[in-house]
Short mmCIF file of C-alpha atoms in Angstrom, two decimals:
data_model
loop_
_atom_site.label_atom_id
_atom_site.label_comp_id
_atom_site.label_asym_id
_atom_site.label_seq_id
_atom_site.Cartn_x
_atom_site.Cartn_y
_atom_site.Cartn_z
CA PHE A 1 0.23 -0.28 -0.42
CA PHE A 2 2.89 2.38 1.06
CA ARG A 3 5.39 3.12 -1.65
CA SER A 4 8.85 4.19 -1.60
CA TYR A 5 9.75 7.29 -3.23
CA THR A 6 13.78 7.81 -1.94
CA ASP A 7 14.74 6.96 -5.26
CA LYS A 8 12.90 9.81 -6.98
CA LEU A 9 13.73 12.59 -4.04
CA SER A 10 16.86 13.71 -6.03
CA SER A 11 15.32 14.01 -9.71
CA THR A 12 11.22 14.71 -8.49
CA SER A 13 11.88 16.47 -5.63
CA ASN A 14 9.99 19.84 -6.75
CA ASP A 15 6.85 17.85 -7.82
CA GLU A 16 4.31 18.73 -5.34
CA ARG A 17 2.82 15.45 -5.38
CA ILE A 18 5.90 13.48 -5.07
CA ARG A 19 6.42 15.89 -1.99
CA LYS A 20 2.36 15.06 -0.48
CA SER A 21 3.13 11.11 -1.24
CA MET A 22 6.33 11.34 0.99
CA TYR A 23 4.33 13.12 3.80
CA PHE A 24 1.51 10.76 3.86
CA THR A 25 4.38 7.95 4.08
CA LEU A 26 6.50 8.91 6.74
CA LYS A 27 2.78 10.33 8.79
CA TYR A 28 1.12 6.85 8.86
CA LYS A 29 3.11 4.27 7.24
CA ASP A 30 4.31 2.73 10.49
CA ALA A 31 1.42 3.14 12.32
CA PHE A 32 -0.19 1.51 9.88
CA GLU A 33 1.97 -1.72 9.38
CA SER A 34 2.14 -1.57 12.65
CA ASP A 35 -1.74 -2.72 13.16
CA PHE A 36 -1.73 -5.12 10.39
CA SER A 37 1.72 -6.67 10.96
CA LEU A 38 0.78 -9.51 12.78
CA SER A 39 0.90 -12.38 10.86
CA LEU A 40 -2.80 -14.56 10.18
CA LYS A 41 -0.61 -18.31 9.85
CA SER A 42 0.99 -17.55 12.92
CA SER A 43 1.16 -20.37 15.15
CA ASN A 44 0.27 -17.91 18.50
CA LYS A 45 -3.22 -17.43 19.17
CA ASP A 46 -2.57 -14.20 20.58
CA MET A 47 -1.00 -13.29 17.78
CA VAL A 48 -3.84 -14.04 14.87
CA ILE A 49 -6.18 -11.50 13.54
CA THR A 50 -9.78 -12.16 13.58
CA LEU A 51 -12.10 -10.66 11.10
CA ASP A 52 -13.76 -7.96 13.49
CA GLU A 53 -10.43 -6.92 14.53
CA ILE A 54 -9.54 -6.93 11.30
CA ILE A 55 -12.73 -5.05 10.44
CA ALA A 56 -12.66 -2.89 13.73
CA LYS A 57 -9.22 -1.34 12.56
CA LEU A 58 -10.26 -0.67 8.95
CA ARG A 59 -13.00 1.41 10.71
CA LYS A 60 -10.59 3.45 12.92
CA TRP A 61 -8.15 4.08 9.82
CA LYS A 62 -11.06 5.21 7.73
CA GLN A 63 -11.87 7.82 10.32
CA ILE A 64 -8.13 9.13 10.18
CA LEU A 65 -8.09 9.07 6.52
CA GLU A 66 -11.29 11.11 6.15
CA ARG A 67 -9.60 13.79 8.46
CA GLN A 68 -7.11 13.30 6.12
CA VAL A 69 -8.94 14.23 3.18
CA ALA A 70 -11.29 16.94 5.15
CA MET A 71 -7.87 19.04 5.50
CA THR A 72 -8.71 19.28 1.64
CA PRO A 73 -8.60 23.51 1.19
CA PRO A 74 -12.77 23.47 0.10
CA ARG A 75 -11.26 25.64 -3.16
CA LEU A 76 -8.10 25.90 -5.52
CA SER A 77 -6.83 28.60 -7.06
CA LEU A 78 -7.05 28.19 -11.48
CA LEU A 79 -4.07 30.36 -11.89
CA GLN A 80 -2.21 27.73 -9.57
CA GLY A 81 -3.79 24.70 -11.48
CA SER A 82 -4.23 25.58 -14.97
CA PRO A 83 -2.76 29.44 -16.10
CA ILE A 84 -3.99 28.85 -19.59
CA LEU A 85 -7.04 28.33 -18.89
CA SER A 86 -7.42 31.24 -16.00
CA SER A 87 -5.99 33.59 -18.37
CA LEU A 88 -8.92 32.34 -21.05
CA THR A 89 -11.47 35.10 -21.89
CA ASN A 90 -13.49 35.54 -25.14
CA SER A 91 -16.44 38.47 -26.63
CA THR A 92 -19.12 37.20 -28.09
CA PRO A 93 -20.56 38.45 -31.18
CA ASP A 94 -24.34 39.72 -31.07
CA ILE A 95 -26.27 38.22 -33.22
CA TRP A 96 -29.83 37.27 -33.43
CA SER A 97 -32.08 33.81 -34.37
CA GLY A 98 -31.30 31.73 -37.53
CA ALA A 99 -28.55 34.86 -38.42
CA CYS A 100 -26.26 31.32 -38.34
CA ASP A 101 -28.34 29.99 -41.39
CA SER A 102 -26.87 28.77 -44.65
CA SER A 103 -30.22 29.92 -46.46
CA GLN A 104 -30.06 33.71 -45.33
CA SER A 105 -27.08 35.30 -47.19
CA LEU A 106 -26.33 38.64 -45.60
CA SER A 107 -23.38 40.91 -47.53
CA ILE A 108 -20.23 41.58 -45.72
CA ASN A 109 -18.77 44.55 -48.05
CA GLY A 110 -21.92 46.66 -47.26
CA LYS A 111 -23.97 46.18 -50.82
CA GLU A 112 -27.60 45.85 -49.71
CA ASN A 113 -30.11 43.06 -49.52
CA GLU A 114 -33.48 43.16 -50.58
CA GLU A 115 -34.22 39.69 -48.82
CA LEU A 116 -33.26 41.19 -45.76
CA SER A 117 -33.14 45.08 -45.93
CA PRO A 118 -35.93 45.80 -48.01
CA ILE A 119 -36.04 49.61 -48.73
CA GLN A 120 -39.15 50.51 -49.10
CA SER A 121 -40.44 53.62 -50.60
CA SER A 122 -42.17 56.07 -48.89
CA THR A 123 -41.17 59.94 -47.74
CA VAL A 124 -41.28 59.65 -44.24
CA GLU A 125 -37.89 60.24 -42.51
CA SER A 126 -38.92 58.12 -39.51
CA VAL A 127 -39.31 54.75 -42.07
CA THR A 128 -36.00 55.77 -44.16
CA ALA A 129 -33.90 56.02 -40.66
CA ALA A 130 -34.67 53.01 -39.68
CA ASN A 131 -34.20 51.29 -43.24
CA ALA A 132 -30.65 52.42 -42.48
CA ALA A 133 -30.58 51.26 -38.90
CA ALA A 134 -32.13 48.17 -39.91
CA LEU A 135 -29.33 47.79 -42.87
CA ALA A 136 -26.27 49.00 -40.90
CA ALA A 137 -27.04 45.98 -38.01
CA SER A 138 -27.43 43.83 -40.95
CA ARG A 139 -24.13 44.04 -42.16
CA ALA A 140 -23.01 43.76 -38.15
CA VAL A 141 -24.45 40.73 -38.23
CA ALA A 142 -23.23 39.92 -41.15
CA ILE A 143 -19.74 40.28 -40.06
CA ALA A 144 -20.35 38.65 -36.87
CA ASN A 145 -21.68 35.31 -38.58
CA ALA A 146 -18.67 35.18 -40.69
CA TYR A 147 -16.73 34.41 -37.72
CA GLU A 148 -19.18 31.93 -36.29
CA GLY A 149 -19.34 30.09 -38.85
CA ARG A 150 -22.83 30.90 -41.13
CA GLY A 151 -23.67 27.71 -41.57
CA SER A 152 -20.56 25.79 -42.47
CA LEU A 153 -19.61 28.04 -44.91
CA TYR A 154 -16.93 30.14 -43.69
CA GLY A 155 -15.29 27.11 -42.63
CA GLY A 156 -17.48 25.48 -40.52
CA GLY A 157 -16.20 26.75 -36.98
CA SER A 158 -16.88 29.29 -34.36
CA SER A 159 -14.97 31.58 -32.73
CA SER A 160 -16.53 31.48 -29.98
CA VAL A 161 -16.70 28.64 -27.05
CA GLU A 162 -20.44 27.08 -26.24
CA ILE A 163 -21.22 26.21 -22.41
CA PRO A 164 -21.70 22.50 -23.46
CA GLY A 165 -24.80 20.87 -22.17
CA GLN A 166 -26.76 23.31 -24.72
CA TYR A 167 -28.19 20.69 -27.77
CA ALA A 168 -30.86 17.44 -27.22
CA PRO A 169 -30.98 15.81 -25.51
CA ASN A 170 -29.54 17.64 -22.50
CA VAL A 171 -32.20 20.32 -23.64
CA ILE A 172 -35.57 20.22 -24.16
CA HIS A 173 -36.00 21.77 -28.34
CA ASP A 174 -38.82 20.04 -30.48
CA GLY A 175 -37.13 22.37 -33.28
CA LYS A 176 -33.73 23.21 -34.83
CA PRO A 177 -30.85 24.40 -33.00
CA THR A 178 -30.18 27.58 -32.92
CA PRO A 179 -26.49 28.25 -32.30
CA GLU A 180 -26.44 31.50 -32.39
CA LEU A 181 -28.40 32.19 -29.48
CA ASN A 182 -26.50 29.57 -26.89
CA ALA A 183 -24.51 31.07 -24.19
CA LYS A 184 -20.65 30.93 -25.55
CA LEU A 185 -17.86 31.32 -22.88
CA VAL A 186 -16.68 34.70 -21.58
CA LYS A 187 -13.85 33.20 -19.03
CA LEU A 188 -14.22 30.59 -16.03
CA GLU A 189 -14.02 31.62 -12.49
CA SER A 190 -10.61 32.33 -10.89
CA PHE A 191 -11.51 29.81 -8.18
CA VAL A 192 -11.95 25.51 -8.42
CA GLU A 193 -14.22 24.28 -5.72
CA VAL A 194 -13.45 20.75 -3.96
CA SER A 195 -16.30 18.82 -2.46
CA ARG A 196 -16.60 15.32 -1.50
CA GLN A 197 -19.25 12.92 -3.40
CA ASN A 198 -19.54 9.41 -3.46
CA ASP A 199 -17.09 9.33 -1.50
CA GLN A 200 -14.43 10.10 -3.85
CA LEU A 201 -12.77 14.18 -4.39
CA VAL A 202 -14.22 15.79 -7.15
CA ARG A 203 -13.69 19.49 -8.82
CA ARG A 204 -16.32 22.06 -9.72
CA ILE A 205 -15.11 24.80 -11.82
CA GLY A 206 -17.42 27.48 -12.44
CA MET A 207 -17.91 28.68 -16.76
CA VAL A 208 -19.46 32.47 -17.12
CA GLY A 209 -21.29 32.71 -20.03
CA SER A 210 -22.32 35.26 -22.68
CA ASP A 211 -26.31 35.02 -20.62
CA GLY A 212 -24.75 36.86 -17.44
CA LYS A 213 -24.88 33.14 -15.46
CA CYS A 214 -22.72 30.71 -13.87
CA HIS A 215 -22.57 27.29 -15.36
CA HIS A 216 -21.04 24.74 -13.19
CA PHE A 217 -19.23 21.49 -13.99
CA LEU A 218 -18.04 18.77 -11.82
CA LEU A 219 -14.84 16.83 -13.26
CA GLN A 220 -15.73 12.63 -12.23
CA PHE A 221 -12.65 10.11 -13.19
CA THR A 222 -15.03 7.54 -14.72
CA VAL A 223 -15.16 4.25 -16.53
CA PRO A 224 -16.55 4.53 -20.17
CA TYR A 225 -19.66 2.56 -19.92
CA TRP A 226 -20.77 4.73 -16.88
CA THR A 227 -20.34 7.73 -19.40
CA ARG A 228 -22.11 6.13 -22.28
CA THR A 229 -25.16 4.98 -19.99
CA ASP A 230 -25.59 8.16 -18.73
CA GLU A 231 -25.53 9.57 -22.24
CA ARG A 232 -28.67 6.74 -23.38
CA THR A 233 -30.42 7.70 -19.98
CA ALA A 234 -30.47 11.11 -21.16
CA HIS A 235 -31.98 10.19 -24.60
CA LEU A 236 -34.71 8.23 -22.42
CA HIS A 237 -35.80 10.89 -20.64
CA LEU A 238 -36.01 13.43 -23.72
CA LEU A 239 -37.98 10.29 -25.45
CA PHE A 240 -40.08 10.62 -21.92
CA ASP A 241 -40.69 13.94 -21.81
CA ARG A 242 -41.84 14.39 -25.12
CA CYS A 243 -44.76 12.20 -24.56
CA LEU A 244 -45.43 13.84 -21.23
CA ARG A 245 -45.81 17.17 -23.19
CA ASN A 246 -47.68 15.47 -26.21
CA ASN A 247 -50.08 14.73 -23.37
CA VAL A 248 -53.24 16.29 -22.04
CA LEU A 249 -53.83 14.53 -18.96
CA SER A 250 -49.87 15.32 -17.88
CA SER A 251 -49.71 18.56 -19.61
CA ARG A 252 -52.25 19.77 -17.14
CA ARG A 253 -50.14 18.49 -14.33
CA ASN A 254 -47.04 20.31 -15.48
CA LEU A 255 -45.47 17.03 -15.49
CA TRP A 256 -41.75 17.13 -16.79
CA LEU A 257 -38.13 15.22 -17.27
CA LYS A 258 -35.16 17.02 -17.47
CA PRO A 259 -32.06 15.26 -18.06
CA THR A 260 -28.30 15.59 -17.33
CA ALA A 261 -25.71 16.95 -19.43
CA VAL A 262 -22.95 14.70 -19.32
CA VAL A 263 -20.17 15.65 -21.31
CA PRO A 264 -17.23 13.08 -22.33
CA ILE A 265 -13.68 14.56 -21.82
CA ALA A 266 -10.54 11.97 -22.24
CA GLN A 267 -12.09 7.67 -21.97
CA LYS A 268 -11.92 7.86 -17.98
CA LEU A 269 -12.46 11.78 -16.99
CA ARG A 270 -16.23 13.66 -17.59
CA MET A 271 -17.95 16.67 -17.15
CA ILE A 272 -21.84 16.73 -15.72
CA ALA A 273 -24.18 19.86 -14.89
CA ASP A 274 -24.05 20.49 -11.66
CA ASP A 275 -25.44 23.31 -9.28
CA LYS A 276 -24.97 24.39 -5.57
CA CYS A 277 -28.24 23.49 -4.90
CA PHE A 278 -28.09 19.84 -6.13
CA THR A 279 -28.73 18.13 -2.96
CA SER A 280 -28.52 14.06 -1.78
CA LEU A 281 -30.03 12.42 0.57
CA HIS A 282 -26.32 11.43 1.79
CA ASP A 283 -25.88 15.37 1.99
CA VAL A 284 -29.50 15.59 4.61
CA TYR A 285 -28.52 13.32 6.76
CA ILE A 286 -24.85 14.27 7.20
CA GLU A 287 -26.13 17.76 8.00
CA TYR A 288 -28.28 16.22 10.47
CA CYS A 289 -25.54 14.18 12.06
CA TYR A 290 -23.11 17.26 12.07
CA HIS A 291 -25.79 19.59 13.67
CA GLU A 292 -26.54 16.82 16.73
CA GLY A 293 -23.06 15.28 16.82
CA LEU A 294 -24.06 11.87 16.04
CA ASP A 295 -21.82 8.98 14.17
CA PRO A 296 -23.75 9.24 9.82
CA ASP A 297 -21.99 4.93 10.16
CA ARG A 298 -23.75 4.73 13.63
CA PRO A 299 -26.66 3.02 12.05
CA SER A 300 -25.09 1.00 9.78
CA MET A 301 -22.90 -0.53 12.62
CA LEU A 302 -25.93 -1.17 14.75
CA PHE A 303 -27.67 -2.91 11.98
CA GLN A 304 -24.34 -5.51 11.41
CA GLU A 305 -24.28 -5.76 15.54
CA LYS A 306 -27.73 -7.20 16.16
CA TYR A 307 -27.93 -8.73 12.66
CA ARG A 308 -24.79 -11.43 13.60
CA ARG A 309 -25.85 -11.18 17.43
CA GLU A 310 -28.99 -13.23 16.61
CA ILE A 311 -28.28 -14.78 13.75
CA SER A 312 -26.63 -18.33 13.22
CA GLU A 313 -25.89 -21.40 10.58
CA ASN A 314 -29.14 -23.26 11.97
CA LYS A 315 -31.53 -20.49 10.87
CA SER A 316 -33.81 -21.09 8.37
CA GLN A 317 -34.35 -18.65 5.33
CA ASP A 318 -37.46 -16.88 6.84
CA GLU A 319 -35.95 -16.96 10.35
CA LYS A 320 -33.09 -14.80 8.86
CA VAL A 321 -35.48 -12.59 7.12
CA GLN A 322 -37.32 -11.75 10.31
CA THR A 323 -33.65 -11.37 12.44
CA LYS A 324 -32.87 -8.92 9.56
CA SER A 325 -36.56 -6.97 9.55
CA LYS A 326 -35.98 -6.64 13.68
CA ALA A 327 -32.50 -5.25 13.57
CA TYR A 328 -34.42 -2.88 10.81
CA GLU A 329 -36.93 -1.89 13.50
CA SER A 330 -34.61 -0.99 15.66
CA VAL A 331 -32.31 0.67 13.33
CA CYS A 332 -35.51 2.62 12.52
CA LYS A 333 -36.03 4.11 16.64
CA THR A 334 -32.60 5.38 16.84
CA VAL A 335 -32.88 7.72 13.36
CA PRO A 336 -35.85 10.38 13.06
CA SER A 337 -38.29 9.56 10.10
CA ASP A 338 -38.67 13.79 9.68
CA ILE A 339 -35.36 14.54 8.96
CA LEU A 340 -35.41 15.95 5.14
CA THR A 341 -38.53 17.67 6.48
CA SER A 342 -36.87 19.53 9.39
CA ILE A 343 -33.82 20.47 6.69
CA ILE A 344 -36.54 21.68 3.60
CA MET A 345 -38.44 23.75 6.62
CA LYS A 346 -35.90 25.70 8.01
CA ARG A 347 -34.45 26.65 3.56
CA PHE A 348 -38.29 27.95 3.39
CA ASN A 349 -39.97 30.06 5.27
CA ASP A 350 -42.37 31.14 3.73
CA VAL A 351 -45.32 28.48 3.91
CA GLU A 352 -46.29 29.08 0.36
CA LYS A 353 -43.14 28.49 -1.14
CA HIS A 354 -42.71 25.28 0.71
CA PHE A 355 -45.87 23.92 -0.42
CA HIS A 356 -45.09 24.52 -3.78
CA PHE A 357 -41.32 22.67 -3.50
CA GLN A 358 -43.31 19.96 -1.69
CA ARG A 359 -46.13 19.50 -4.70
CA ASN A 360 -43.26 19.48 -7.11
CA PHE A 361 -41.10 17.44 -4.95
CA THR A 362 -43.45 14.64 -5.01
CA SER A 363 -44.31 14.84 -8.94
CA GLN A 364 -40.73 14.50 -9.59
CA ILE A 365 -40.28 11.37 -7.49
CA ALA A 366 -43.26 10.14 -9.14
CA LEU A 367 -41.80 10.81 -12.39
CA ASN A 368 -38.33 8.71 -10.95
CA SER A 369 -40.17 5.84 -9.11
CA LEU A 370 -42.03 4.82 -12.46
CA LEU A 371 -38.38 4.78 -14.24
CA GLN A 372 -36.67 3.28 -11.39
CA TYR A 373 -39.63 0.27 -11.70
CA ALA A 374 -39.76 0.19 -15.11
CA PHE A 375 -36.41 -0.17 -16.19
CA ASP A 376 -35.30 -1.70 -12.87
CA VAL A 377 -32.95 0.88 -11.22
CA ASN A 378 -32.35 -0.76 -7.74
CA GLU A 379 -28.75 0.64 -6.74
CA ARG A 380 -30.46 4.37 -5.91
CA THR A 381 -28.73 4.70 -2.57
CA PRO A 382 -29.13 7.97 -0.43
CA THR A 383 -25.63 9.31 -2.44
CA LYS A 384 -27.37 8.86 -5.53
CA PHE A 385 -30.97 10.56 -4.28
CA ILE A 386 -30.08 14.28 -5.51
CA PHE A 387 -32.80 16.82 -5.86
CA ASP A 388 -32.55 20.70 -6.49
CA ALA A 389 -33.04 22.27 -3.08
CA ARG A 390 -34.79 25.56 -5.55
CA ASN A 391 -37.62 23.96 -7.13
CA GLY A 392 -37.82 20.54 -5.86
CA GLN A 393 -36.81 18.44 -9.06
CA VAL A 394 -35.55 14.93 -8.66
CA LEU A 395 -32.44 14.22 -10.74
CA ALA A 396 -31.40 10.62 -12.43
CA HIS A 397 -27.87 10.57 -11.76
CA ASP A 398 -26.20 7.12 -12.52
CA PHE A 399 -29.64 6.04 -13.77
CA ARG A 400 -28.29 2.53 -14.47
CA PHE A 401 -30.10 -0.75 -15.24
CA SER A 402 -29.76 -4.12 -13.45
CA TYR A 403 -29.05 -7.42 -15.27
CA SER A 404 -29.10 -10.47 -14.26
CA ASN A 405 -26.13 -12.47 -15.30
CA GLN A 406 -27.38 -14.05 -18.11
CA GLY A 407 -28.43 -10.16 -19.21
CA PHE A 408 -32.22 -10.04 -18.40
CA LEU A 409 -34.21 -7.09 -16.08
CA ASP A 410 -34.70 -8.84 -12.74
CA GLU A 411 -38.49 -9.47 -13.28
CA LYS A 412 -38.88 -10.04 -9.06
CA LYS A 413 -37.36 -7.19 -7.01
CA ALA A 414 -38.64 -6.60 -3.47
CA VAL A 415 -38.16 -2.83 -3.78
CA PRO A 416 -39.62 -1.23 -6.88
CA PHE A 417 -38.32 1.92 -6.39
CA ARG A 418 -36.72 4.22 -3.46
CA LEU A 419 -39.64 5.49 -1.13
CA THR A 420 -38.16 5.16 2.21
CA ARG A 421 -39.69 6.84 5.99
CA ASN A 422 -37.35 10.24 5.59
CA ILE A 423 -39.41 10.62 1.89
CA VAL A 424 -42.91 9.72 2.78
CA GLU A 425 -42.97 11.41 5.67
CA PHE A 426 -42.22 14.86 3.90
CA ILE A 427 -44.79 13.90 1.30
CA GLY A 428 -47.39 13.41 3.95
CA PRO A 429 -50.25 10.93 3.35
CA GLN A 430 -52.38 13.44 1.66
CA LEU A 431 -49.50 14.32 -1.01
CA ILE A 432 -49.10 10.61 -1.80
CA ASN A 433 -52.67 9.91 -2.16
CA GLY A 434 -53.45 12.63 -4.35
CA LEU A 435 -50.52 13.24 -5.99
CA PHE A 436 -48.80 10.34 -6.17
CA LYS A 437 -50.49 7.89 -7.20
CA PRO A 438 -52.25 9.82 -10.35
CA VAL A 439 -49.00 11.58 -11.28
CA PHE A 440 -47.51 7.95 -11.65
CA SER A 441 -50.55 6.47 -13.41
CA SER A 442 -51.13 9.61 -15.63
CA ALA A 443 -47.13 9.24 -16.51
CA ALA A 444 -47.64 5.96 -17.40
CA SER A 445 -50.75 6.39 -19.87
CA ALA A 446 -48.72 9.12 -21.57
CA ILE A 447 -45.50 6.79 -22.10
CA SER A 448 -47.91 3.60 -23.04
CA ALA A 449 -50.05 5.57 -25.47
CA ASN A 450 -47.02 6.28 -27.81
CA ALA A 451 -45.60 2.05 -27.41
CA GLN A 452 -45.07 1.75 -30.87
CA GLU A 453 -43.35 5.23 -31.30
CA LEU A 454 -41.51 4.62 -28.80
CA GLN A 455 -40.39 0.10 -29.06
CA PRO A 456 -37.50 0.61 -31.94
CA ALA A 457 -36.41 3.53 -29.74
CA LEU A 458 -35.86 1.42 -26.99
CA GLN A 459 -34.77 -1.77 -28.61
CA LEU A 460 -31.75 0.86 -30.05
CA LEU A 461 -31.15 2.20 -26.57
CA SER A 462 -31.87 -1.31 -25.19
CA ARG A 463 -29.33 -3.11 -27.16
CA ASP A 464 -26.53 -0.38 -26.71
CA ASP A 465 -26.85 -0.71 -23.23
CA ILE A 466 -26.54 -4.39 -22.89
CA VAL A 467 -24.16 -4.66 -25.17
CA SER A 468 -21.64 -2.38 -23.42
CA TRP A 469 -22.50 -3.97 -19.87
CA TYR A 470 -20.88 -7.07 -21.52
CA LEU A 471 -17.86 -6.22 -22.89
CA SER A 472 -17.54 -3.89 -19.38
CA LYS A 473 -17.50 -7.56 -17.72
CA SER A 474 -16.00 -9.43 -20.31
CA ALA A 475 -12.36 -9.54 -19.83
CA GLN A 476 -11.99 -10.26 -23.67
CA ARG A 477 -10.15 -7.18 -25.02
CA ASP A 478 -9.21 -8.65 -28.43
CA GLY A 479 -11.34 -8.63 -31.89
CA VAL A 480 -13.79 -6.37 -30.50
CA GLN A 481 -15.98 -5.32 -32.89
CA ARG A 482 -16.56 -9.05 -34.24
CA CYS A 483 -17.37 -9.68 -30.54
CA ASN A 484 -20.42 -6.80 -30.61
CA GLN A 485 -21.83 -8.45 -34.12
CA ASP A 486 -21.80 -11.48 -32.75
CA LEU A 487 -23.10 -10.05 -29.53
CA GLU A 488 -25.95 -8.57 -31.34
CA ARG A 489 -27.03 -11.53 -32.80
CA GLN A 490 -26.61 -13.69 -29.53
CA LEU A 491 -28.33 -11.22 -27.53
CA SER A 492 -31.13 -10.13 -29.91
CA ASP A 493 -34.19 -12.34 -27.52
CA ARG A 494 -32.90 -10.66 -24.12
CA VAL A 495 -33.34 -6.98 -25.65
CA LYS A 496 -36.39 -8.40 -27.21
CA LYS A 497 -37.67 -9.63 -24.10
CA ASN A 498 -36.29 -6.38 -21.85
CA VAL A 499 -38.14 -4.36 -23.60
CA HIS A 500 -41.35 -6.41 -23.30
CA LEU A 501 -40.86 -6.75 -19.75
CA ILE A 502 -40.53 -2.58 -20.03
CA GLN A 503 -43.71 -1.92 -21.64
CA ASN A 504 -45.98 -4.41 -19.79
CA ARG A 505 -44.25 -2.71 -16.34
CA LEU A 506 -45.84 0.31 -17.91
CA ARG A 507 -48.94 -1.13 -19.20
CA GLU A 508 -49.28 -2.48 -15.59
CA CYS A 509 -48.92 1.30 -14.05
CA MET A 510 -52.01 2.17 -16.27
CA PRO A 511 -55.54 3.28 -14.50
CA ARG A 512 -57.32 -0.18 -15.23
CA SER A 513 -61.85 0.19 -15.85
CA ASP A 514 -61.67 -3.83 -15.57
CA PHE A 515 -61.21 -3.71 -12.15
CA GLU A 516 -64.46 -2.25 -11.42
CA LYS A 517 -65.96 -5.42 -12.44
CA GLU A 518 -64.43 -6.88 -9.48
CA GLY A 519 -66.11 -4.56 -6.86
CA ASN A 520 -64.71 -1.96 -4.65
CA VAL A 521 -61.03 -2.34 -6.28
CA PRO A 522 -59.58 1.18 -7.09
CA LEU A 523 -58.60 2.08 -10.14
CA ASP A 524 -54.48 2.65 -9.15
CA LYS A 525 -54.68 -1.09 -7.74
CA ASN A 526 -51.18 -1.97 -9.11
CA VAL A 527 -49.14 1.58 -7.79
CA GLN A 528 -50.84 1.19 -4.58
CA LYS A 529 -49.28 -2.21 -4.25
CA LEU A 530 -45.85 -1.12 -5.85
CA ILE A 531 -46.26 1.66 -2.69
CA GLU A 532 -46.97 -0.70 -0.36
CA MET A 533 -44.29 -3.13 -1.41
CA ALA A 534 -41.58 0.50 -1.40
CA THR A 535 -42.11 0.88 2.01
CA GLU A 536 -43.13 -2.56 3.82
CA SER A 537 -40.27 -3.16 6.75
CA LYS A 538 -39.42 -6.24 5.51
CA ASN A 539 -38.74 -5.59 1.70
CA LEU A 540 -36.54 -2.57 3.24
CA ALA A 541 -34.68 -4.75 5.69
CA SER A 542 -33.82 -7.36 2.60
CA MET A 543 -31.94 -4.81 0.76
CA PRO A 544 -28.29 -4.21 1.63
CA ILE A 545 -26.64 -1.68 4.14
CA SER A 546 -25.39 0.61 1.55
CA TYR A 547 -29.09 1.21 0.24
CA CYS A 548 -29.47 3.00 3.97
CA PRO A 549 -33.16 1.69 4.14
CA TRP A 550 -33.60 3.53 7.42
CA LEU A 551 -33.41 6.74 6.31
#
């Protein structure tokens, strides 16, 4: 784990990374090796490390290293990290919509153009002055148009750099792109913020645009498969958002889905659109533990201790499930169910604003839950449950399908979507019955009504996703092109079955009129069954500890 840098000291002593690594090694190497230097094959029983001791020591070192990581300054100077980016400045041209279209023929040499600036014969001086001003503006736009590329006629390039994430599927726009109206990069913020997300330090950069806004992006190291999956997820959100906007019931409820912009930079580096108001459920819980002086890992440790104390190898599967349920209920007594409610109440002093946030949050939760159930997205841990603290938008970060070993979506899962205690407490029973269920059902109806149009797109996206998933799991690296063609033929049946399963799940969530024949059965019976599955203690207790079902 610890490496020696004595050989590199003479040649790379001026490298800051080497100096930090040497300081880290000198500070922690001896103490770490003294804790884990005992041999597991020692004949002396007192010298053997048990598994519980190893776990305890690893937790101790986790806290030590977390304190070391917490010493990282929250802001870094861009000038020190990248002098070239800090000196980047740009002036954007002032052009209007359609100025960059190749169909328009603006004149640069000052000749009048009858199509764009027709001079009408009039004796009124004001009309003549207006025409002259329009002609002068057309000439200025033509010059700026030439630098901007003018529909790929003058080199096809642009003198300005656009802010990333302004084209489909990252924005909701049914018409053709208007690059002349997109925000251009003016400069970068002088400081780079450092934050901790998903147990890793990430950098947040700010791009000052010509629209007067500062667009923030997170720089993340990740595997290529995750980046491509997030891009496919953005396309799915775009398709489903069009279905919601074209449906009457969903439009009346103001239902919408907004994808998150993901911009690949290198093979294992990407940028994700971010904002300072984006908050995860894990951040809410950490804030609560900080104010109360509690250990955030205490519920997980308590659950493991109670389950390990009462479990034994001779118990049956049903008894193990009951033991997990008891351990889960005991942990719930130590974790309040109103953590999210109290944090949101502190941020909104106005009751009316709080109510609008609560309604929008409930609608977004319903839409996100529908997609979690339809596409079998199970890994919605508190760090991946992110929402906008301003308007209640629920983001779909790391929204990835869960496949079995054979490449099929899981048809039987204990928890269809995340609807844990704090979320249910914040929404309340009134909005669960009065808003969550209708939004869930109406969204499923709007998407199912366009099943035939969506089926080719779903098959393409599902095929690409399952092929990428297989290649990411496989160790084979030779003959990738041939392997892709073979996989498309081998996995075609799995793709069809997965698409059929997705469409069936969406149809199941629609209001069913045939329930009226059974008596007093609600139209949203299937939705109510899914909510009961998502909130049942027995099902939540069966989830992994990283899911944190008690939050």
